[in-house]
Amino acid sequence: MESFPVVDLSLVNGEERAATLEKINDACENWGFFELVNHGMSTELLDTVEKMTKDHYKKTMEQRFKEMVAAKGLDDVQSEIHDLDWESTFFLRHLPSSNISEIPDLEEDYRKTMKEFAVELEKLAEKLLDLLCENLGLEKGYLKKVFYGSKGPNFGTKVSNYPPCPKPDLIKGLRAHSDAGGIILLFQDDKVSGLQLLKDGEWVDVPPMHHSIVINLGDQIEVITNGKYKSVMHRVIAQSDGTRMSIASFYNPGNDAFISPAPAVLEKKTGDGQIYPKFVFDDYMKLYSGLKFQAKEPRFEAMKAKESTVNMDPIATA
């Protein structure tokens, strides 16, 4: 099998721009994932985020996780667990409004660092969306406008730690799923692995790399590109030793954003291929919340069925 796609983002600024864009395009079509190096984010900032996140877990979350495991008897399970994940998490919302000041037990320096981290990730997400537009033949800014809705995009960060698991064959770190939203930017542990994606029927490891940002596409990008780009199933395998850090940031459409295949993409469509549904993002999220760990195709079909019964006025994107 071909190697996992790694993209040097600094090359889009020089003579290798076309080749780099093609590498991103191929990754979006055939993997739904790629790994960015030389992405422009400060390595000092990434080191600080990693240290503070690991310190916060040890100081305030590790004991709670152990107590939860003991209360549910998870360290002595005898059969596979299908209804929970071996992870310790909290969620930070950045846009349209921040909740960082409301999260308990965060030290002030950590709050400040995560705000700075979010600003840099937002810039990177929007840069990537424009590169996707260029590859798709869409006007610059098209995806950002579609995501905007009336109040701007939803942008948030899931901070996770995956502690050592005594029964990794029976409990997943995170069960297999595709992501509902737009574009996901992951800063992950560079020493403890565990993230896998499904490609051609096989689970493939996403390699941990120092200071890299892993990118994956959500269901909304698949819809907007009418299936040219794919969201793919992925999971986290729990490890028997080592705690894996995962900081996943989700740049998603606003709740009232109108999502549909881009007309410019449909114009290039040949044959009698399918056309993806049109819907309001929040309606998709309500459906997704109960079906996250199932295949995406029935979700698309459900939205298509709903589409025929609801009259929607698209939000202008020009």
mmCIF file of N, CA, C and O in Angstrom, residues 52 55-56 59-60 100 103-114:
data_model
loop_
_atom_site.group_PDB
_atom_site.id
_atom_site.type_symbol
_atom_site.label_atom_id
_atom_site.label_comp_id
_atom_site.label_asym_id
_atom_site.label_seq_id
_atom_site.Cartn_x
_atom_site.Cartn_y
_atom_site.Cartn_z
ATOM 1 N N MET A 52 1.594 21.738 28.644
ATOM 2 C CA MET A 52 0.495 22.170 29.519
ATOM 3 C C MET A 52 -0.662 21.179 29.498
ATOM 4 O O MET A 52 -1.306 20.947 30.538
ATOM 5 N N ASP A 55 0.423 18.147 31.548
ATOM 6 C CA ASP A 55 0.453 18.516 32.975
ATOM 7 C C ASP A 55 -0.975 18.621 33.529
ATOM 8 O O ASP A 55 -1.254 18.171 34.652
ATOM 9 N N HIS A 56 -1.865 19.231 32.753
ATOM 10 C CA HIS A 56 -3.259 19.384 33.200
ATOM 11 C C HIS A 56 -3.915 18.025 33.393
ATOM 12 O O HIS A 56 -4.653 17.806 34.365
ATOM 13 N N LYS A 59 -2.579 16.449 36.588
ATOM 14 C CA LYS A 59 -2.942 17.195 37.786
ATOM 15 C C LYS A 59 -4.434 17.089 38.120
ATOM 16 O O LYS A 59 -4.798 16.970 39.291
ATOM 17 N N THR A 60 -5.288 17.126 37.094
ATOM 18 C CA THR A 60 -6.722 17.257 37.387
ATOM 19 C C THR A 60 -7.612 16.164 36.793
ATOM 20 O O THR A 60 -8.751 16.023 37.221
ATOM 21 N N ILE A 100 -13.706 29.280 26.930
ATOM 22 C CA ILE A 100 -12.475 28.897 27.628
ATOM 23 C C ILE A 100 -12.454 29.429 29.063
ATOM 24 O O ILE A 100 -11.994 28.751 29.985
ATOM 25 N N ILE A 103 -14.361 27.001 31.577
ATOM 26 C CA ILE A 103 -13.958 25.623 31.852
ATOM 27 C C ILE A 103 -13.260 25.573 33.210
ATOM 28 O O ILE A 103 -12.289 26.304 33.451
ATOM 29 N N PRO A 104 -13.741 24.725 34.132
ATOM 30 C CA PRO A 104 -13.125 24.677 35.460
ATOM 31 C C PRO A 104 -11.745 24.016 35.425
ATOM 32 O O PRO A 104 -11.423 23.266 34.503
ATOM 33 N N ASP A 105 -10.945 24.315 36.427
ATOM 34 C CA ASP A 105 -9.669 23.626 36.670
ATOM 35 C C ASP A 105 -8.574 23.933 35.658
ATOM 36 O O ASP A 105 -7.543 23.255 35.645
ATOM 37 N N LEU A 106 -8.763 24.917 34.781
ATOM 38 C CA LEU A 106 -7.697 25.287 33.856
ATOM 39 C C LEU A 106 -6.886 26.435 34.453
ATOM 40 O O LEU A 106 -7.460 27.442 34.871
ATOM 41 N N GLU A 107 -5.585 26.267 34.483
ATOM 42 C CA GLU A 107 -4.752 27.364 34.973
ATOM 43 C C GLU A 107 -4.760 28.504 33.954
ATOM 44 O O GLU A 107 -4.936 28.284 32.759
ATOM 45 N N GLU A 108 -4.561 29.722 34.449
ATOM 46 C CA GLU A 108 -4.698 30.898 33.591
ATOM 47 C C GLU A 108 -3.728 30.864 32.411
ATOM 48 O O GLU A 108 -4.077 31.241 31.293
ATOM 49 N N ASP A 109 -2.504 30.416 32.642
ATOM 50 C CA ASP A 109 -1.530 30.329 31.554
ATOM 51 C C ASP A 109 -1.993 29.347 30.470
ATOM 52 O O ASP A 109 -1.745 29.561 29.282
ATOM 53 N N TYR A 110 -2.629 28.276 30.903
ATOM 54 C CA TYR A 110 -3.127 27.263 29.955
ATOM 55 C C TYR A 110 -4.273 27.839 29.127
ATOM 56 O O TYR A 110 -4.324 27.654 27.896
ATOM 57 N N ARG A 111 -5.178 28.580 29.771
ATOM 58 C CA ARG A 111 -6.268 29.235 29.035
ATOM 59 C C ARG A 111 -5.704 30.173 27.966
ATOM 60 O O ARG A 111 -6.126 30.160 26.808
ATOM 61 N N LYS A 112 -4.736 30.973 28.363
ATOM 62 C CA LYS A 112 -4.139 31.951 27.452
ATOM 63 C C LYS A 112 -3.449 31.249 26.276
ATOM 64 O O LYS A 112 -3.589 31.659 25.112
ATOM 65 N N THR A 113 -2.735 30.181 26.573
ATOM 66 C CA THR A 113 -2.029 29.433 25.525
ATOM 67 C C THR A 113 -3.007 28.787 24.555
ATOM 68 O O THR A 113 -2.793 28.807 23.326
ATOM 69 N N MET A 114 -4.092 28.225 25.079
ATOM 70 C CA MET A 114 -5.060 27.567 24.193
ATOM 71 C C MET A 114 -5.809 28.584 23.325
ATOM 72 O O MET A 114 -6.190 28.272 22.185
#
